PDB file of C-alpha atoms in Angstrom:
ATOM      1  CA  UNK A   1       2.542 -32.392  24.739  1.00 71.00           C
ATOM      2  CA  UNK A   2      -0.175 -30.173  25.449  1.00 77.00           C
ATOM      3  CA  UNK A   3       1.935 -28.174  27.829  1.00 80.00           C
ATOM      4  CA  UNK A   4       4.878 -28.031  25.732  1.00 80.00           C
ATOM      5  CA  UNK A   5       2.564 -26.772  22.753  1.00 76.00           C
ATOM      6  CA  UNK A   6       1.034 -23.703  25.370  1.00 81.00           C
ATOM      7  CA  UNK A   7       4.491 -23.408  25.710  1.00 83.00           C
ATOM      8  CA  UNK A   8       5.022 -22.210  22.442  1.00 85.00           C
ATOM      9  CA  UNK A   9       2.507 -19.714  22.325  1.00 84.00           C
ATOM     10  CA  UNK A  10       3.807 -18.509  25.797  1.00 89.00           C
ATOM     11  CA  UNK A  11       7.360 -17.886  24.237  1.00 91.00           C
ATOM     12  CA  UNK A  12       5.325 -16.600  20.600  1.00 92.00           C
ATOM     13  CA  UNK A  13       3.142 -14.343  23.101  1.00 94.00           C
ATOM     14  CA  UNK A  14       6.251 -12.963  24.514  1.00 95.00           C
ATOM     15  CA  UNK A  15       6.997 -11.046  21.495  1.00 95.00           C
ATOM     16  CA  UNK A  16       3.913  -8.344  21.833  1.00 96.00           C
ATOM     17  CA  UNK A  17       5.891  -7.925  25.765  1.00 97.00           C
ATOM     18  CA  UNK A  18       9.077  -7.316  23.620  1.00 97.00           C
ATOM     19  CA  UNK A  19       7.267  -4.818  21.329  1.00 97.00           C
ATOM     20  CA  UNK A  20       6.015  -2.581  23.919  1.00 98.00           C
ATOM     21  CA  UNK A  21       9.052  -2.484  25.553  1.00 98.00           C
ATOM     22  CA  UNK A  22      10.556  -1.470  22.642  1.00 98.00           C
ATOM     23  CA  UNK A  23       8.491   1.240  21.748  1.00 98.00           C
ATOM     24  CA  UNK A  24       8.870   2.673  25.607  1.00 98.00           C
ATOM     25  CA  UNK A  25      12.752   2.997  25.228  1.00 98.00           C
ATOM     26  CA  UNK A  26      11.960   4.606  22.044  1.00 98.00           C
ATOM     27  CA  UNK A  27       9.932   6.791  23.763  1.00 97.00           C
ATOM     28  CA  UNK A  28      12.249   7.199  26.365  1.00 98.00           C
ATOM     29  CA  UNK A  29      15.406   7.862  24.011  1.00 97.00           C
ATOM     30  CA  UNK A  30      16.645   4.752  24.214  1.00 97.00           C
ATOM     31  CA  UNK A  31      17.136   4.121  20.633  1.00 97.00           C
ATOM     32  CA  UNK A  32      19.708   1.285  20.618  1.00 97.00           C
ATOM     33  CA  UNK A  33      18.554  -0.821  23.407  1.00 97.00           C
ATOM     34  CA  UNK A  34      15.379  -0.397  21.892  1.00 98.00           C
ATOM     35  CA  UNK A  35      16.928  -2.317  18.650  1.00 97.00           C
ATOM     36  CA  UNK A  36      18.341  -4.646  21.032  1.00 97.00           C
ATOM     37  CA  UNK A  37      15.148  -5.611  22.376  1.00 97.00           C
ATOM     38  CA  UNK A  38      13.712  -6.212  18.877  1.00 96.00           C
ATOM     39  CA  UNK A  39      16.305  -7.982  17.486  1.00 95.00           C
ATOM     40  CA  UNK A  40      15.244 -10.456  20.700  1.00 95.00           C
ATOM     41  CA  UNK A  41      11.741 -10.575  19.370  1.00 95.00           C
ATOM     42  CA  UNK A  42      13.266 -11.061  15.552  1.00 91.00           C
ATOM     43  CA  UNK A  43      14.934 -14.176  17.134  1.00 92.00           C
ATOM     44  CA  UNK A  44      12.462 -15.532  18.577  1.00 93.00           C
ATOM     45  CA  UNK A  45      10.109 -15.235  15.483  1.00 89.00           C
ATOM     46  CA  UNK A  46      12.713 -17.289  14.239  1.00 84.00           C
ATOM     47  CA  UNK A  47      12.205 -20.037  15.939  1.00 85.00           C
ATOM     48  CA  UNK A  48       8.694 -20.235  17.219  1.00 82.00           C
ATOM     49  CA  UNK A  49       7.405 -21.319  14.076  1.00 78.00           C
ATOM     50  CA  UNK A  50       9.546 -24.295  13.957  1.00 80.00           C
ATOM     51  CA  UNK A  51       8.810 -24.770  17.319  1.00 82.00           C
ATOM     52  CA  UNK A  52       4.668 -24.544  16.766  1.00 78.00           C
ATOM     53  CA  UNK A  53       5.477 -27.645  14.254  1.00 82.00           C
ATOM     54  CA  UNK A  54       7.423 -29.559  15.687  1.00 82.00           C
ATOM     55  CA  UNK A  55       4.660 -29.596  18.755  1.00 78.00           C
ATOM     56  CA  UNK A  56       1.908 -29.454  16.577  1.00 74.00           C
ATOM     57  CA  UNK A  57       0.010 -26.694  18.315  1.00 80.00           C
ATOM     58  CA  UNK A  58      -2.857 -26.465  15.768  1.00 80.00           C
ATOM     59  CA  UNK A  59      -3.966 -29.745  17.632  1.00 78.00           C
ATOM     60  CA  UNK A  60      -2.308 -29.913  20.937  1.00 75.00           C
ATOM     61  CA  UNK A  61      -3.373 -26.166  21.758  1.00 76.00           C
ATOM     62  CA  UNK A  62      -6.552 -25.173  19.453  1.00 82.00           C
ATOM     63  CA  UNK A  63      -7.861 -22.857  21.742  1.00 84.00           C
ATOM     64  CA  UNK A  64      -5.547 -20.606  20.498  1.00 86.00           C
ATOM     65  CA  UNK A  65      -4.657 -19.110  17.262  1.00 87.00           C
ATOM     66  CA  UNK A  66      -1.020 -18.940  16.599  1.00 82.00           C
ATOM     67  CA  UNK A  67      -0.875 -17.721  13.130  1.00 86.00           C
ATOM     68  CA  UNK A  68      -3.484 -14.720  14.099  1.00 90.00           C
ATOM     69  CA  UNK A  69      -1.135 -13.589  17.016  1.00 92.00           C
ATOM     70  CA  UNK A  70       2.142 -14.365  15.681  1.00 91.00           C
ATOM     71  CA  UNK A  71       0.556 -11.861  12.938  1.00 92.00           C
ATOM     72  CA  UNK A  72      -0.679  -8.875  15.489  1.00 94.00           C
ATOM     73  CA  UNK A  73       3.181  -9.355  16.940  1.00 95.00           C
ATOM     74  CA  UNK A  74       5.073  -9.478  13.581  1.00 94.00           C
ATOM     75  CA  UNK A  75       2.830  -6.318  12.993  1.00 96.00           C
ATOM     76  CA  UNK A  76       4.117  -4.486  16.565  1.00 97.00           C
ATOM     77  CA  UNK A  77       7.710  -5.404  16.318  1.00 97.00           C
ATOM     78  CA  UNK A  78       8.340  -5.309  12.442  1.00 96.00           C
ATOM     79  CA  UNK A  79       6.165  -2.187  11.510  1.00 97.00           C
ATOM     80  CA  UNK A  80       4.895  -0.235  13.954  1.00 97.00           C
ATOM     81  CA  UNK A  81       8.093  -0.061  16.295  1.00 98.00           C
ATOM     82  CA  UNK A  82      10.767   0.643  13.955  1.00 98.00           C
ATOM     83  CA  UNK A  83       8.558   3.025  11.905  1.00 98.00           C
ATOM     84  CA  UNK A  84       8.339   4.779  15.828  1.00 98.00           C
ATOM     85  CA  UNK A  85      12.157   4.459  15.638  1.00 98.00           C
ATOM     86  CA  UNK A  86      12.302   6.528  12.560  1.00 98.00           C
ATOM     87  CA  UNK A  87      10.004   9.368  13.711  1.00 98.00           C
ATOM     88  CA  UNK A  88      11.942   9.585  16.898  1.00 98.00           C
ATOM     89  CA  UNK A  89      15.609   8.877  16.095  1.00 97.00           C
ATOM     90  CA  UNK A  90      15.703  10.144  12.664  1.00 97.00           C
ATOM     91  CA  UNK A  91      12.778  12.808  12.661  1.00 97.00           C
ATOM     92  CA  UNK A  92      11.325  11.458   9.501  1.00 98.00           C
ATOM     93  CA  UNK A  93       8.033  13.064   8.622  1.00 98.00           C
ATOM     94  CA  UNK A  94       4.689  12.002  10.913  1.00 98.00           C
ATOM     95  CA  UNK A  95       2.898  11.498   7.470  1.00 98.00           C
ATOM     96  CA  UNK A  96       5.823   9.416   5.611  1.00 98.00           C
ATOM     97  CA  UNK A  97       5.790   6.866   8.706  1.00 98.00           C
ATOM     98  CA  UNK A  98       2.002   6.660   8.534  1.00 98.00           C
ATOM     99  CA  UNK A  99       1.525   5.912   5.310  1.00 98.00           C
ATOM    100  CA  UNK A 100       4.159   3.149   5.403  1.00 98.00           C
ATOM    101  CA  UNK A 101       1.899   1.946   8.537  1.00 98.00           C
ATOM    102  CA  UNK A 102      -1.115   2.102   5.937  1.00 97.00           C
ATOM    103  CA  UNK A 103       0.545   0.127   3.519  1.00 96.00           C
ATOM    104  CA  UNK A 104       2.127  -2.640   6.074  1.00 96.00           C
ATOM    105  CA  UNK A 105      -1.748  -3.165   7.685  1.00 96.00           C
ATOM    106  CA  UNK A 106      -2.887  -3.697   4.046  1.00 95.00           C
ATOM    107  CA  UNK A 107      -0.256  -6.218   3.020  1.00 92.00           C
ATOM    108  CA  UNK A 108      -0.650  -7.770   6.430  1.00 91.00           C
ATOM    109  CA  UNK A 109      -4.052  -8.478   5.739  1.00 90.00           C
ATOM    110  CA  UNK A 110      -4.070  -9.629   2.551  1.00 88.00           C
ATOM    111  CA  UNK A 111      -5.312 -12.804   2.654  1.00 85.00           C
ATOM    112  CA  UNK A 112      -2.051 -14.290   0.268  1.00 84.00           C
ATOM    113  CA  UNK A 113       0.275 -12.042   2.024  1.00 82.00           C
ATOM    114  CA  UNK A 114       2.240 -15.592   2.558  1.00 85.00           C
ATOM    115  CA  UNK A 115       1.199 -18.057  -0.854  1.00 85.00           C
ATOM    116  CA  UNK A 116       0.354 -21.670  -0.834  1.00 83.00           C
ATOM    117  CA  UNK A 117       4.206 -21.470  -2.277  1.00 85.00           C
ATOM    118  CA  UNK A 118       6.339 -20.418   0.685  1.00 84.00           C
ATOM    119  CA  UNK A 119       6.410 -16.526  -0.541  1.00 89.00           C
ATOM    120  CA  UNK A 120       5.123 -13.297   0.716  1.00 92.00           C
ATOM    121  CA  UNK A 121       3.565 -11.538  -1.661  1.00 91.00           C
ATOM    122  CA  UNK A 122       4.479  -7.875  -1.635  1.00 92.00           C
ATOM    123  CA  UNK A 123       7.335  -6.230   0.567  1.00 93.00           C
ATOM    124  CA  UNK A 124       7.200  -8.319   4.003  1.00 93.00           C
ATOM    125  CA  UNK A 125       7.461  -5.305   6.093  1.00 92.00           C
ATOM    126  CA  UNK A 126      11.206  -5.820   6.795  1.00 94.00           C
ATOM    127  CA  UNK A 127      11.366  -1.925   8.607  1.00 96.00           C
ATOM    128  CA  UNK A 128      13.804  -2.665  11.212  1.00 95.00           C
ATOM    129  CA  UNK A 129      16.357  -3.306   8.679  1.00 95.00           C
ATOM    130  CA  UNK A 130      15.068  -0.682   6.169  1.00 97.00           C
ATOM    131  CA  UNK A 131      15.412   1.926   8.954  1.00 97.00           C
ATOM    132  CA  UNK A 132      18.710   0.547  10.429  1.00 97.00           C
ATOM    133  CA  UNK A 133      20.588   1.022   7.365  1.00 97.00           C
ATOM    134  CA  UNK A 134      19.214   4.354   6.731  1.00 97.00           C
ATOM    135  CA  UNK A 135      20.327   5.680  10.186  1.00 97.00           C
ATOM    136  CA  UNK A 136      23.845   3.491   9.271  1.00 97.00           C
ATOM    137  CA  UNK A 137      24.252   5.380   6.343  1.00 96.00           C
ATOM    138  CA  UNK A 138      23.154   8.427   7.343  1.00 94.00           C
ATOM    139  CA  UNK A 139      21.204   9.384   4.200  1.00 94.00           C
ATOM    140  CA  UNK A 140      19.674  12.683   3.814  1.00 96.00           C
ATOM    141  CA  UNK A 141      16.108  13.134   5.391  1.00 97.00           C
ATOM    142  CA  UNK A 142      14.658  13.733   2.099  1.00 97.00           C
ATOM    143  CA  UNK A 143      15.860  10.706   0.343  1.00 97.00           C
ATOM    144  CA  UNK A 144      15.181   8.727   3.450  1.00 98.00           C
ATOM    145  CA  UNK A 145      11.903   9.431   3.551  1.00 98.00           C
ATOM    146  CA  UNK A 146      11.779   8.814  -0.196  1.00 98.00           C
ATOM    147  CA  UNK A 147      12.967   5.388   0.428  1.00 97.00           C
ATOM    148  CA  UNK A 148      10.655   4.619   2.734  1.00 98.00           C
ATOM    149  CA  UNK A 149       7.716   5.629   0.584  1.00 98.00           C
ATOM    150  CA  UNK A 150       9.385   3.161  -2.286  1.00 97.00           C
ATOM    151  CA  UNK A 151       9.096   0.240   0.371  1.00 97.00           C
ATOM    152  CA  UNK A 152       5.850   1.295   1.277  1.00 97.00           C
ATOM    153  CA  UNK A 153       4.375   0.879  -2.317  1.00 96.00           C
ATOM    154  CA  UNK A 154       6.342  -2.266  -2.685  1.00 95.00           C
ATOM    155  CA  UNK A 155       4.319  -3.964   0.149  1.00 94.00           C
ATOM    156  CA  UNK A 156       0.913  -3.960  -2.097  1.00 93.00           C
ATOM    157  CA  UNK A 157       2.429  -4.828  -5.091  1.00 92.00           C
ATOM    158  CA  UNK A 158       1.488  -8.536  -6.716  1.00 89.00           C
ATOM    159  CA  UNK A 159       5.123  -9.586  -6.298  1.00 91.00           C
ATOM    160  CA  UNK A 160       6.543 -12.765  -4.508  1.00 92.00           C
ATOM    161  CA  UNK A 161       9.453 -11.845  -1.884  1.00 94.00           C
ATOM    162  CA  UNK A 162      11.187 -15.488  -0.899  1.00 92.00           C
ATOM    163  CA  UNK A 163      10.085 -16.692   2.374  1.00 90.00           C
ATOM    164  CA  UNK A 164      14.018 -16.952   3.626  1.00 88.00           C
ATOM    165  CA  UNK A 165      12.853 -20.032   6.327  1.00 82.00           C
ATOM    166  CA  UNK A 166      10.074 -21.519   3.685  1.00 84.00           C
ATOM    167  CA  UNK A 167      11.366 -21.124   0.024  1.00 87.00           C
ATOM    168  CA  UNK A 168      12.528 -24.111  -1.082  1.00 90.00           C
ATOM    169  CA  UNK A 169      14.571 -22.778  -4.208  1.00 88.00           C
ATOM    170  CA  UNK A 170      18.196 -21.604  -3.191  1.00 92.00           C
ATOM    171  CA  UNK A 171      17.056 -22.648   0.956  1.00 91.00           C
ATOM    172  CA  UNK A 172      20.437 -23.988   2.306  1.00 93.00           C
ATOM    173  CA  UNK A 173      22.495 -20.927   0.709  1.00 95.00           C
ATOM    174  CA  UNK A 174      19.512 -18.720   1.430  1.00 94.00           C
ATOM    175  CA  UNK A 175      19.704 -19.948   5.425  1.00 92.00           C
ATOM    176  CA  UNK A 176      23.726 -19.659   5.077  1.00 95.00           C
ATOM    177  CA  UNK A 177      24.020 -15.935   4.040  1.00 95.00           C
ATOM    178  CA  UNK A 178      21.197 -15.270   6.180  1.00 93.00           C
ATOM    179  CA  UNK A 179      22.604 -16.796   9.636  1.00 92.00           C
ATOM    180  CA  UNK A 180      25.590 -14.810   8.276  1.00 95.00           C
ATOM    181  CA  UNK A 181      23.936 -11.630   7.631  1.00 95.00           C
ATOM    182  CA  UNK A 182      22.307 -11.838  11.110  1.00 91.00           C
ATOM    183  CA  UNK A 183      25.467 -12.211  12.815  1.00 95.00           C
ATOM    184  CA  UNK A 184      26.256  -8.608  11.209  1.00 97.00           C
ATOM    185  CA  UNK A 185      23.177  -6.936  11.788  1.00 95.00           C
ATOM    186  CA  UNK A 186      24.142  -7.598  15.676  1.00 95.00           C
ATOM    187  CA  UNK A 187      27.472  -6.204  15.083  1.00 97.00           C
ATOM    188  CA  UNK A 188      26.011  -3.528  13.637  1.00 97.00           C
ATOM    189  CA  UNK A 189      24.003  -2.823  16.694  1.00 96.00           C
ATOM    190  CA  UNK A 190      26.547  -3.262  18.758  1.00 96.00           C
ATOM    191  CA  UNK A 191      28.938  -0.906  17.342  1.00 96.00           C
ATOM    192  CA  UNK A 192      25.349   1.198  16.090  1.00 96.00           C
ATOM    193  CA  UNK A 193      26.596   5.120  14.907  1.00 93.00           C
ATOM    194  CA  UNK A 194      30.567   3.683  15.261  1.00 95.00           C
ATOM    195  CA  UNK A 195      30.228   1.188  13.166  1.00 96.00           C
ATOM    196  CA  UNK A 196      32.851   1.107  10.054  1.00 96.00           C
ATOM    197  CA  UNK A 197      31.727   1.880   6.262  1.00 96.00           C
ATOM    198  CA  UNK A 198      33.674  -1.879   5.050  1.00 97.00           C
ATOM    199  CA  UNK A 199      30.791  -3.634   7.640  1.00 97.00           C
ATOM    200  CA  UNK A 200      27.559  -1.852   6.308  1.00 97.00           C
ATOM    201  CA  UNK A 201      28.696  -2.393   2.769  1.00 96.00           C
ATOM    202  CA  UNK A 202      29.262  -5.900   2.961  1.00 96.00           C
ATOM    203  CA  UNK A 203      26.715  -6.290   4.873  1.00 96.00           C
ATOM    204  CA  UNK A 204      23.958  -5.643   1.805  1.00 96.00           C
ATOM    205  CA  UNK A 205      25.381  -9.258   0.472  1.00 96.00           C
ATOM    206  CA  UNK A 206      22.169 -10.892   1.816  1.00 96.00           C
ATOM    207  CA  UNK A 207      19.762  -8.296   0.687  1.00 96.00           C
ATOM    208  CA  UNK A 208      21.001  -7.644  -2.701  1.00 96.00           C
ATOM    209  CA  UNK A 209      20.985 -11.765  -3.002  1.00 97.00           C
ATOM    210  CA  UNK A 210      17.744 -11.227  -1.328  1.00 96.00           C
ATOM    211  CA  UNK A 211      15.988  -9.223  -3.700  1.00 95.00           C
ATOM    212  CA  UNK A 212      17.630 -10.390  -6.971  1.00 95.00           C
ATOM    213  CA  UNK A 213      17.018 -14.260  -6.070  1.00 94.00           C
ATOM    214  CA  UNK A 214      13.504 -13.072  -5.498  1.00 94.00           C
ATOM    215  CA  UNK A 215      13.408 -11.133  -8.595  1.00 92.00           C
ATOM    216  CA  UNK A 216      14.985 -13.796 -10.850  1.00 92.00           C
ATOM    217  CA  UNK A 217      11.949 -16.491  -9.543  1.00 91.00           C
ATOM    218  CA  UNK A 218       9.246 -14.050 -10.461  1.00 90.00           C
ATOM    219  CA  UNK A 219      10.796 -13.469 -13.533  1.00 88.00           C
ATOM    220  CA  UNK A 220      11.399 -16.953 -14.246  1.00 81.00           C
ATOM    221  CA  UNK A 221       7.943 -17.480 -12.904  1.00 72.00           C
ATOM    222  CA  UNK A 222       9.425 -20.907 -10.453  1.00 55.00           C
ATOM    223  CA  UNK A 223       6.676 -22.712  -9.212  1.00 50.00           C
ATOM    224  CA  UNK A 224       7.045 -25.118  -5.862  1.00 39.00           C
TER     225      UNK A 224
END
């Protein structure tokens, strides 16, 4: 058991290998191998959590702190990556992408940034999608960046975001449209700047269910 639970921080612990790479082929102009290689790490953040409980690593493999690094990677590949990708591959503004960066390190270190009820509190940092679908829909720089900004202040605001693995409320359909929505996004990076106008658009099913199921449970104020 032991070695199966080091294991799982091996496979966790390759996601900060994944983020570096990432941010080289950004570097190197790579831009959609680069959201290739994060997807990967997106994956496997997927499943190492299930993984971590299912071999109880908090007592086969103490010597370790999962939650602390799976945090540092989540930060790498889920912020400070795609928030390269936009500087690079969309040439939005040095100071737009750091102040998202500001933002993102402040709700990442909130200490209820995930609640006792299976939520994140505040925007959870989602910026490889955010960024994906504003190089898909080719938005003008200005509005781009004003988007960004709008996600930015969403990440310190005092409002629960559903935890699409954790929330109870809605899980099976929420895990349904979200396996579904996955599938997509790798279409979409497949076919990246050829990909048709009828698969972006119906591709927003998940996060306009997304957001309004999370609006409609602060709202209704749902409590686990």
């Amino acid at each position: 058991m032991k070695i199966s639970a080091y294991g799982v921080h091996v496979l966790t612990a390759v996601g900060a290998a994944l983020g570096l790479w990432s941010i080289i082929l950004i570097y190197d102009g790579y831009y959609q191998h680069a959201l290739w290689v994060l997807a990967l790490s997106v994956f496997i953040d997927s499943i190492d959590g299930t993984l971590a409980r299912a071999f109880d690593i908090t007592k086969e493999a103490p010597k370790i702190d999962g939650a602390l690094m799976d945090n540092i990677i989540d930060f790498v590949t889920w912020t400070i990556a795609p928030l390269f990708w936009a500087y690079a591959a969309m040439l939005i503004p040095l100071w737009v992408v750091m102040i998202c960066a500001i933002c993102s390190i402040l709700g990442f270190s909130n200490t209820r940034a995930k609640t006792s009820d299976d939520f994140f509190l505040g925007f959870p940092s989602y910026w490889n999608i955010v960024v994906l679908y504003l190089f898909l829909l080719d938005l003008p720089l200005t509005f781009s960046s004003a988007v960004l900004l709008l996600f930015a202040a969403a990440t310190l605001i005092p409002v629960k975001f559903i935890y699409p693995t954790k929330t109870v409320h809605f899980k099976t359909l929420t895990i349904l449209l979200g396996s579904l929505f996955f599938l997509q996004l790798l279409l979409l990076l497949y076919l990246f700047d050829e990909s048709p106008p009828l698969l972006i658009y119906s591709s927003f099913l998940f996060p306009v269910y997304y957001f309004g199921l999370s609006f409609y449970l602060n709202v209704k104020k749902v409590e686990t």
